[in-house]
Short mmCIF file of C-alpha atoms and ligand atoms in Angstrom, two decimals:
data_model
loop_
_atom_site.label_atom_id
_atom_site.label_comp_id
_atom_site.label_asym_id
_atom_site.label_seq_id
_atom_site.Cartn_x
_atom_site.Cartn_y
_atom_site.Cartn_z
CA MET A 20 2.93 29.74 -34.98
CA ILE A 21 5.60 27.58 -33.39
CA ALA A 22 4.50 24.38 -31.69
CA SER A 23 4.44 24.53 -27.90
CA VAL A 24 7.08 21.75 -27.91
CA LEU A 25 10.18 23.04 -29.72
CA PRO A 26 9.91 21.38 -33.14
CA THR A 27 13.34 19.71 -33.27
CA TYR A 28 11.93 16.19 -33.70
CA ASN A 29 10.30 14.43 -36.65
CA ARG A 30 7.75 12.48 -34.66
CA ALA A 31 5.54 9.68 -35.90
CA PRO A 32 1.85 10.28 -35.08
CA LEU A 33 1.81 7.52 -32.45
CA ALA A 34 1.26 7.96 -28.73
CA PHE A 35 1.82 5.02 -26.42
CA GLU A 36 0.10 4.56 -23.12
CA ARG A 37 1.64 1.41 -21.69
CA GLY A 38 4.05 -1.36 -22.41
CA GLU A 39 4.89 -4.88 -21.37
CA GLY A 40 7.99 -6.75 -22.47
CA ALA A 41 8.58 -6.02 -26.15
CA TRP A 42 5.02 -4.77 -26.70
CA LEU A 43 3.53 -1.27 -26.59
CA THR A 44 -0.11 -0.22 -26.62
CA THR A 45 -1.24 3.12 -28.05
CA THR A 46 -3.75 5.44 -26.42
CA GLU A 47 -6.21 4.00 -28.99
CA GLY A 48 -5.51 0.43 -27.96
CA ALA A 49 -3.40 -0.66 -30.96
CA ARG A 50 -0.51 -3.03 -30.19
CA PHE A 51 3.00 -2.51 -31.57
CA LEU A 52 6.00 -4.81 -31.36
CA ASP A 53 8.87 -2.64 -30.18
CA LEU A 54 12.04 -3.50 -32.11
CA GLY A 55 13.59 -0.13 -31.30
CA ALA A 56 13.40 -0.17 -27.48
CA GLY A 57 13.34 3.62 -27.33
CA ILE A 58 16.69 3.65 -29.23
CA ALA A 59 18.36 0.80 -27.32
CA VAL A 60 17.23 2.13 -23.94
CA ASN A 61 14.57 -0.34 -22.77
CA ALA A 62 17.11 -3.15 -22.65
CA LEU A 63 14.85 -5.20 -20.36
CA GLY A 64 11.66 -4.30 -22.20
CA HIS A 65 8.77 -2.32 -20.80
CA ALA A 66 7.54 -2.60 -17.22
CA HIS A 67 10.08 -5.25 -16.19
CA PRO A 68 8.95 -6.31 -12.69
CA ALA A 69 12.46 -6.03 -11.19
CA LEU A 70 12.84 -2.47 -12.44
CA VAL A 71 9.32 -1.41 -11.48
CA GLY A 72 10.01 -2.85 -8.03
CA ALA A 73 13.37 -1.11 -7.64
CA LEU A 74 11.96 2.24 -8.74
CA THR A 75 8.75 2.18 -6.73
CA ASP A 76 10.56 0.93 -3.62
CA GLN A 77 13.00 3.79 -3.83
CA ALA A 78 10.31 6.32 -4.78
CA GLY A 79 8.63 5.75 -1.44
CA LYS A 80 11.85 6.40 0.46
CA LEU A 81 14.04 9.08 -1.10
CA TRP A 82 14.37 10.72 -4.51
CA HIS A 83 17.16 13.22 -4.23
CA VAL A 84 19.76 14.43 -1.77
CA SER A 85 22.53 15.79 -4.12
CA ASN A 86 26.14 14.76 -4.24
CA LEU A 87 26.83 16.80 -1.11
CA TYR A 88 26.14 13.53 0.72
CA GLU A 89 26.89 9.86 0.34
CA ILE A 90 24.44 7.95 -1.84
CA PRO A 91 24.53 4.24 -0.98
CA HIS A 92 22.82 3.10 -4.22
CA GLN A 93 25.36 5.12 -6.23
CA GLN A 94 28.19 3.46 -4.34
CA ARG A 95 26.67 0.01 -4.95
CA LEU A 96 26.25 0.68 -8.67
CA ALA A 97 29.81 1.98 -9.00
CA ASP A 98 31.10 -1.14 -7.23
CA LYS A 99 29.15 -3.38 -9.60
CA LEU A 100 30.48 -1.55 -12.67
CA VAL A 101 34.04 -1.73 -11.35
CA GLU A 102 33.63 -5.43 -10.54
CA HIS A 103 32.39 -6.30 -14.03
CA THR A 104 34.58 -4.08 -16.23
CA PHE A 105 38.11 -2.76 -16.83
CA ALA A 106 37.27 0.35 -14.80
CA ASP A 107 38.59 1.44 -11.41
CA THR A 108 36.27 4.41 -10.98
CA VAL A 109 32.89 5.71 -12.20
CA PHE A 110 31.17 9.10 -12.48
CA PHE A 111 27.38 9.11 -12.90
CA THR A 112 25.53 11.37 -15.32
CA ASN A 113 21.94 11.65 -16.55
CA SER A 114 22.71 10.98 -20.20
CA GLY A 115 25.26 9.83 -22.75
CA THR A 116 25.96 13.40 -23.81
CA GLU A 117 27.06 14.33 -20.31
CA ALA A 118 29.33 11.30 -20.26
CA ALA A 119 30.87 12.58 -23.54
CA GLU A 120 31.47 15.97 -21.96
CA LEU A 121 33.29 14.38 -19.04
CA ALA A 122 35.29 12.15 -21.40
CA ILE A 123 36.61 15.30 -23.10
CA LYS A 124 37.37 17.00 -19.80
CA MET A 125 39.02 13.91 -18.34
CA ALA A 126 41.26 13.40 -21.38
CA ARG A 127 42.32 17.04 -21.39
CA LYS A 128 42.92 17.09 -17.63
CA TYR A 129 44.98 13.91 -17.78
CA TRP A 130 47.53 15.68 -19.98
CA THR A 131 47.42 19.12 -18.33
CA ALA A 132 47.97 17.45 -14.96
CA LYS A 133 51.12 15.92 -16.49
CA GLU A 134 52.00 19.38 -17.85
CA GLU A 135 52.06 18.00 -21.37
CA ASP A 136 50.65 19.90 -24.31
CA ARG A 137 48.42 17.19 -25.79
CA VAL A 138 44.90 18.38 -26.56
CA GLU A 139 43.83 16.78 -29.83
CA ILE A 140 41.14 14.11 -29.67
CA VAL A 141 40.78 11.94 -32.77
CA ALA A 142 37.26 10.83 -33.75
CA PHE A 143 35.65 9.10 -36.73
CA GLU A 144 33.34 10.00 -39.54
CA GLY A 145 29.78 8.80 -38.93
CA ALA A 146 30.26 9.03 -35.17
CA PHE A 147 27.62 10.17 -32.72
CA HIS A 148 28.47 11.21 -29.18
CA GLY A 149 25.52 13.43 -28.27
CA ARG A 150 24.14 16.90 -29.02
CA SER A 151 25.97 19.27 -26.66
CA THR A 152 28.37 21.78 -28.17
CA GLY A 153 31.31 19.61 -27.11
CA ALA A 154 29.79 16.35 -28.33
CA ILE A 155 28.90 17.70 -31.78
CA ALA A 156 32.39 19.20 -32.18
CA MET A 157 33.87 15.84 -31.18
CA ALA A 158 31.74 13.76 -33.58
CA GLY A 159 31.96 16.33 -36.36
CA GLY A 160 29.78 15.93 -39.43
CA GLU A 161 27.72 18.59 -41.20
CA LYS A 162 24.39 17.21 -40.05
CA LEU A 163 25.24 17.71 -36.38
CA THR A 164 27.33 20.87 -36.53
CA ARG A 165 25.89 23.07 -39.31
CA GLY A 166 24.97 26.51 -38.00
CA PHE A 167 26.34 25.96 -34.50
CA GLY A 168 29.84 27.35 -34.94
CA PRO A 169 32.29 28.38 -33.83
CA LEU A 170 32.85 24.81 -32.73
CA MET A 171 35.01 23.77 -29.80
CA PRO A 172 38.52 23.26 -31.17
CA GLY A 173 40.79 20.28 -30.55
CA PHE A 174 39.19 17.50 -32.59
CA ARG A 175 40.31 15.72 -35.71
CA HIS A 176 38.04 13.53 -37.81
CA LEU A 177 39.16 10.48 -39.74
CA PRO A 178 37.38 8.35 -42.32
CA TRP A 179 35.87 5.13 -40.95
CA GLY A 180 38.16 2.12 -41.43
CA ASP A 181 41.16 3.96 -42.93
CA HIS A 182 44.10 2.44 -41.04
CA ASP A 183 46.77 4.53 -42.77
CA ALA A 184 44.99 7.77 -41.92
CA LEU A 185 44.72 6.57 -38.32
CA ARG A 186 48.42 5.69 -38.08
CA ALA A 187 49.33 9.11 -39.47
CA ALA A 188 46.94 11.00 -37.20
CA VAL A 189 47.61 9.36 -33.83
CA THR A 190 50.99 10.48 -32.57
CA ALA A 191 52.78 11.29 -29.33
CA ARG A 192 50.91 14.64 -29.48
CA THR A 193 47.43 13.06 -29.49
CA ALA A 194 45.45 13.32 -26.25
CA ALA A 195 42.91 10.59 -26.98
CA VAL A 196 41.03 8.62 -29.61
CA ILE A 197 37.28 8.08 -29.32
CA VAL A 198 35.29 5.42 -31.15
CA GLU A 199 32.04 3.49 -30.90
CA PRO A 200 32.84 -0.26 -31.12
CA VAL A 201 29.60 -0.47 -33.11
CA GLN A 202 28.46 2.82 -34.63
CA GLY A 203 24.78 3.29 -33.87
CA GLU A 204 23.46 6.51 -35.42
CA GLY A 205 26.06 6.03 -38.17
CA GLY A 206 24.13 2.99 -39.38
CA ILE A 207 25.09 -0.07 -37.29
CA ARG A 208 28.70 -0.28 -38.38
CA PRO A 209 30.73 -2.69 -36.19
CA LEU A 210 34.42 -1.97 -35.91
CA PRO A 211 36.20 -5.26 -36.72
CA ASP A 212 38.01 -6.80 -33.71
CA VAL A 213 41.39 -6.43 -35.45
CA CYS A 214 40.78 -2.68 -35.79
CA LEU A 215 39.92 -2.28 -32.12
CA LYS A 216 43.04 -4.30 -31.22
CA GLY A 217 45.14 -2.21 -33.61
CA LEU A 218 43.75 0.96 -32.07
CA ARG A 219 44.65 -0.29 -28.59
CA ASP A 220 48.22 -0.98 -29.76
CA LEU A 221 48.47 2.44 -31.37
CA CYS A 222 47.25 4.10 -28.16
CA ASP A 223 49.77 2.09 -26.13
CA GLU A 224 52.60 3.09 -28.48
CA THR A 225 51.76 6.79 -28.41
CA GLY A 226 50.32 7.12 -24.91
CA ALA A 227 47.00 8.45 -26.30
CA LEU A 228 43.99 7.54 -24.15
CA MET A 229 41.51 5.14 -25.72
CA ILE A 230 37.92 6.29 -25.17
CA LEU A 231 35.09 3.96 -26.15
CA ASP A 232 31.54 5.21 -26.57
CA GLU A 233 29.41 2.22 -25.56
CA VAL A 234 26.28 4.28 -24.97
CA GLN A 235 24.35 2.33 -27.61
CA CYS A 236 26.32 -0.92 -28.01
CA GLY A 237 26.96 -1.58 -24.30
CA MET A 238 24.97 -3.12 -21.45
CA GLY A 239 24.59 -6.55 -23.03
CA ARG A 240 23.31 -5.41 -26.42
CA THR A 241 25.96 -7.31 -28.41
CA GLY A 242 25.79 -10.43 -26.24
CA ARG A 243 28.73 -9.42 -24.05
CA LEU A 244 28.31 -6.91 -21.22
CA PHE A 245 30.31 -4.44 -23.31
CA ALA A 246 31.05 -4.71 -27.03
CA HIS A 247 34.81 -4.23 -26.69
CA GLU A 248 35.02 -7.53 -24.78
CA TRP A 249 34.62 -9.33 -28.14
CA ALA A 250 38.00 -7.93 -29.22
CA GLY A 251 39.68 -8.82 -25.92
CA VAL A 252 40.89 -5.28 -25.34
CA ALA A 253 40.04 -2.69 -22.71
CA PRO A 254 39.74 1.09 -23.06
CA ASP A 255 41.07 3.73 -20.67
CA ILE A 256 37.75 5.59 -20.56
CA MET A 257 34.25 4.43 -21.52
CA MET A 258 30.90 6.16 -21.89
CA VAL A 259 27.76 4.28 -20.88
CA ALA A 260 24.10 5.37 -20.89
CA LYS A 261 20.89 4.23 -22.65
CA GLY A 262 20.49 0.58 -21.49
CA ILE A 263 22.03 1.11 -18.06
CA GLY A 264 18.88 2.84 -16.79
CA GLY A 265 16.47 0.58 -18.66
CA GLY A 266 14.39 3.71 -19.39
CA PHE A 267 15.27 5.79 -16.36
CA PRO A 268 17.69 8.61 -17.31
CA LEU A 269 21.15 7.43 -16.26
CA GLY A 270 24.63 7.54 -17.75
CA ALA A 271 28.13 6.88 -16.52
CA LEU A 272 31.73 7.52 -17.37
CA LEU A 273 34.04 4.65 -16.46
CA ALA A 274 37.79 5.04 -16.27
CA THR A 275 41.00 3.46 -15.12
CA GLU A 276 42.73 4.98 -12.14
CA ARG A 277 45.48 6.27 -14.44
CA ALA A 278 43.11 8.00 -16.90
CA ALA A 279 41.24 9.63 -14.00
CA THR A 280 44.32 11.09 -12.32
CA GLY A 281 43.44 14.71 -13.13
CA MET A 282 39.86 14.54 -11.88
CA THR A 283 40.30 15.62 -8.28
CA ALA A 284 37.68 17.09 -5.92
CA GLY A 285 35.97 20.13 -7.43
CA THR A 286 36.92 19.41 -11.06
CA HIS A 287 33.52 18.04 -12.11
CA GLY A 288 30.01 17.60 -10.77
CA SER A 289 26.32 17.10 -11.44
CA THR A 290 23.28 17.99 -9.36
CA TYR A 291 21.25 14.95 -10.38
CA GLY A 292 23.94 12.55 -11.55
CA GLY A 293 23.81 9.27 -9.65
CA ASN A 294 20.65 10.13 -7.74
CA PRO A 295 18.98 7.45 -5.59
CA LEU A 296 16.15 6.71 -8.07
CA ALA A 297 18.41 6.29 -11.08
CA CYS A 298 20.95 4.19 -9.21
CA ALA A 299 18.34 1.92 -7.63
CA VAL A 300 17.14 1.11 -11.15
CA GLY A 301 20.72 0.89 -12.48
CA CYS A 302 21.59 -1.71 -9.83
CA ALA A 303 18.56 -3.80 -10.81
CA VAL A 304 19.55 -3.61 -14.49
CA MET A 305 23.15 -4.60 -13.71
CA ASP A 306 22.07 -7.59 -11.60
CA ILE A 307 20.18 -9.01 -14.58
CA VAL A 308 22.47 -8.04 -17.45
CA THR A 309 25.69 -9.27 -15.83
CA ASP A 310 24.29 -12.80 -15.44
CA ALA A 311 26.23 -15.08 -17.82
CA ARG A 312 23.02 -16.99 -18.65
CA PHE A 313 21.28 -13.77 -19.63
CA LEU A 314 24.13 -12.84 -21.98
CA ALA A 315 24.17 -16.36 -23.46
CA GLU A 316 20.46 -15.97 -24.18
CA VAL A 317 21.09 -12.63 -25.90
CA ARG A 318 23.67 -14.34 -28.14
CA ARG A 319 21.32 -17.24 -28.91
CA LYS A 320 18.39 -14.97 -29.77
CA ALA A 321 20.65 -12.67 -31.76
CA ALA A 322 21.83 -15.56 -33.95
CA LEU A 323 18.24 -16.65 -34.50
CA PHE A 324 17.05 -13.13 -35.30
CA ARG A 325 19.92 -12.54 -37.69
CA GLN A 326 19.31 -15.77 -39.54
CA LYS A 327 15.64 -14.86 -39.99
CA LEU A 328 16.58 -11.36 -41.13
CA GLU A 329 18.89 -12.88 -43.77
CA GLY A 330 15.84 -14.79 -45.02
CA LEU A 331 13.81 -11.58 -45.05
CA VAL A 332 16.49 -9.83 -47.11
CA ALA A 333 16.61 -12.75 -49.57
CA ALA A 334 12.81 -12.63 -49.91
CA HIS A 335 12.72 -8.87 -50.60
CA PRO A 336 15.75 -7.89 -52.69
CA GLY A 337 13.91 -4.77 -53.88
CA VAL A 338 13.55 -3.52 -50.30
CA PHE A 339 16.55 -4.82 -48.37
CA ALA A 340 20.19 -4.96 -49.48
CA GLY A 341 21.71 -6.73 -46.49
CA VAL A 342 21.93 -7.34 -42.73
CA ARG A 343 24.73 -6.17 -40.48
CA GLY A 344 25.48 -5.67 -36.83
CA LEU A 345 26.50 -7.52 -33.71
CA GLY A 346 24.24 -9.31 -31.26
CA LEU A 347 20.87 -7.60 -30.91
CA MET A 348 22.23 -4.43 -32.49
CA LEU A 349 21.19 -5.13 -36.05
CA GLY A 350 20.84 -3.08 -39.20
CA LEU A 351 18.93 -3.65 -42.42
CA LYS A 352 20.45 -1.80 -45.34
CA CYS A 353 17.50 -0.50 -47.38
CA VAL A 354 16.93 0.02 -51.09
CA PRO A 355 14.13 2.60 -50.79
CA ALA A 356 14.52 5.37 -48.20
CA ASN A 357 14.91 3.81 -44.74
CA THR A 358 12.24 6.20 -43.46
CA ALA A 359 9.76 4.63 -45.90
CA VAL A 360 10.60 1.19 -44.50
CA VAL A 361 10.13 2.40 -40.90
CA GLN A 362 6.84 3.99 -41.97
CA ALA A 363 5.64 0.76 -43.62
CA GLY A 364 6.49 -0.98 -40.35
CA TYR A 365 4.14 1.35 -38.47
CA GLY A 366 1.39 0.19 -40.82
CA GLU A 367 2.07 -3.39 -39.71
CA GLY A 368 2.43 -2.64 -36.00
CA VAL A 369 6.20 -2.91 -35.69
CA LEU A 370 8.62 -0.22 -34.49
CA THR A 371 12.12 0.15 -35.91
CA VAL A 372 14.54 3.08 -35.94
CA PRO A 373 16.12 4.78 -38.96
CA GLY A 374 19.91 5.22 -38.88
CA GLY A 375 22.69 6.63 -41.04
CA ASP A 376 23.76 5.03 -44.35
CA ASN A 377 20.09 4.30 -45.21
CA VAL A 378 19.85 1.60 -42.56
CA VAL A 379 16.87 0.55 -40.47
CA ARG A 380 18.01 -0.26 -36.96
CA ILE A 381 16.70 -3.26 -35.05
CA LEU A 382 17.46 -2.68 -31.36
CA PRO A 383 14.90 -4.81 -29.54
CA PRO A 384 14.59 -5.34 -25.81
CA LEU A 385 17.22 -7.96 -24.93
CA THR A 386 14.43 -9.87 -23.20
CA LEU A 387 12.37 -10.44 -26.34
CA THR A 388 11.13 -14.00 -26.84
CA GLU A 389 11.42 -16.36 -29.79
CA ASP A 390 7.73 -15.72 -30.47
CA ASP A 391 8.46 -11.98 -30.55
CA ILE A 392 11.22 -12.60 -33.09
CA ALA A 393 8.89 -14.68 -35.29
CA GLU A 394 6.17 -12.03 -35.00
CA GLY A 395 8.68 -9.26 -35.79
CA ILE A 396 9.85 -11.05 -38.92
CA ALA A 397 6.24 -11.66 -40.04
CA ARG A 398 5.41 -7.98 -39.58
CA LEU A 399 8.57 -6.78 -41.33
CA ASP A 400 7.81 -9.23 -44.14
CA ARG A 401 4.32 -7.74 -44.58
CA ALA A 402 5.76 -4.21 -44.42
CA ALA A 403 8.30 -5.07 -47.13
CA ALA A 404 5.60 -6.67 -49.31
CA ARG A 405 3.47 -3.56 -48.91
CA LEU A 406 6.42 -1.38 -49.99
CA ALA A 407 7.32 -3.63 -52.93
CA SER A 408 3.74 -3.61 -54.25
CA ALA A 409 3.56 0.19 -53.91
CA ALA A 410 6.82 0.63 -55.85
C1 PLP B 28 22.52 8.12 -27.76
C2 PLP B 28 24.00 8.22 -27.85
C3 PLP B 28 24.72 9.25 -27.20
C4 PLP B 28 24.03 10.38 -26.47
O1 PLP B 28 23.29 9.92 -25.39
P1 PLP B 28 22.09 10.83 -24.80
O2 PLP B 28 21.63 10.05 -23.62
O3 PLP B 28 21.09 11.00 -25.88
O4 PLP B 28 22.70 12.12 -24.40
C5 PLP B 28 26.09 9.22 -27.27
N1 PLP B 28 26.74 8.25 -27.95
C6 PLP B 28 26.09 7.26 -28.58
C7 PLP B 28 26.87 6.20 -29.28
C8 PLP B 28 24.70 7.21 -28.57
O5 PLP B 28 24.06 6.24 -29.22
#
């Protein structure tokens, strides 16, 4: 008999009841250090007072009115995003997938509004842009698309890091190129700054729109508000979600005025997108994450964490083959199956997230403390020792 919850997830047998900062407590009272942050979502940890305050304040006033009316919190959040990024305009969604859908629509509409026949969107192997029919067609890859055809046409997939293939594929017929500055699901693969710069140049030469998916790597995770800032380039369109709601479902699509030209009244919409609850929380998250001192702290803690992870790798060559990533978006390349390493972590009270390329992802709350880092390393060290002795 099928489970009453559709069995599309491989869940660990852990149920959490409450959280504080980087720590979670199970229904049985066991404490876990959360180095996964709900897949890079709880950027400010669990039960952050500013977010609890913003949400409960708003919950007592107004939850939903629809986009038939003005929503002051939505306006405020859009203004903050515009102030702190390349963007001129923002559309709010409830998830990263919905932002991907709008990215596709916006890119297509940009060219049809110009009456130019440019529909192809170029994407990369190992990409992840969500699970809707459009997002899986865009990312490609057997794992996401198998059995769900016929897939939406209009996408081309290139190998990761093949500059010649990119130069050949992106032409004056290309509508857009989409890339994650740091691939998340693909296994924490940062795109080198020179590649992002080269991609910007190629888009400028050909007119193709540059779409960045910063759903996982954005909102301060890499130590800059958005990961592309490291390369000193700006996209035309950018997807944001995960961290922006700090745990409340919220996503956004940011765009320049030029890229958004086709998106006139009636061309897109969402019942819930940008609702008062989500945007009240989003504003609170933005106020904290845009603070230069906060981002400097993320960079400092990231350097410390990475250095300690290098030590961990050196101590357990039979378990770990290397560290990679940017800021607090870190990956441990594993020797045994990454799922076995995540499992061993559960035994030591530490949560990590498996990713592609046999990597264990470390995506902690950006607010974690130095003590949390030391504790995380100690727990991962015990988990690795447990695995090594079992091997
Ligand atoms: C999680 C993720 C998405 C999809 O976001 P959802 O909120 O799960 O729909 C898209 N792109 C990237 C890079 C992601 O990590």
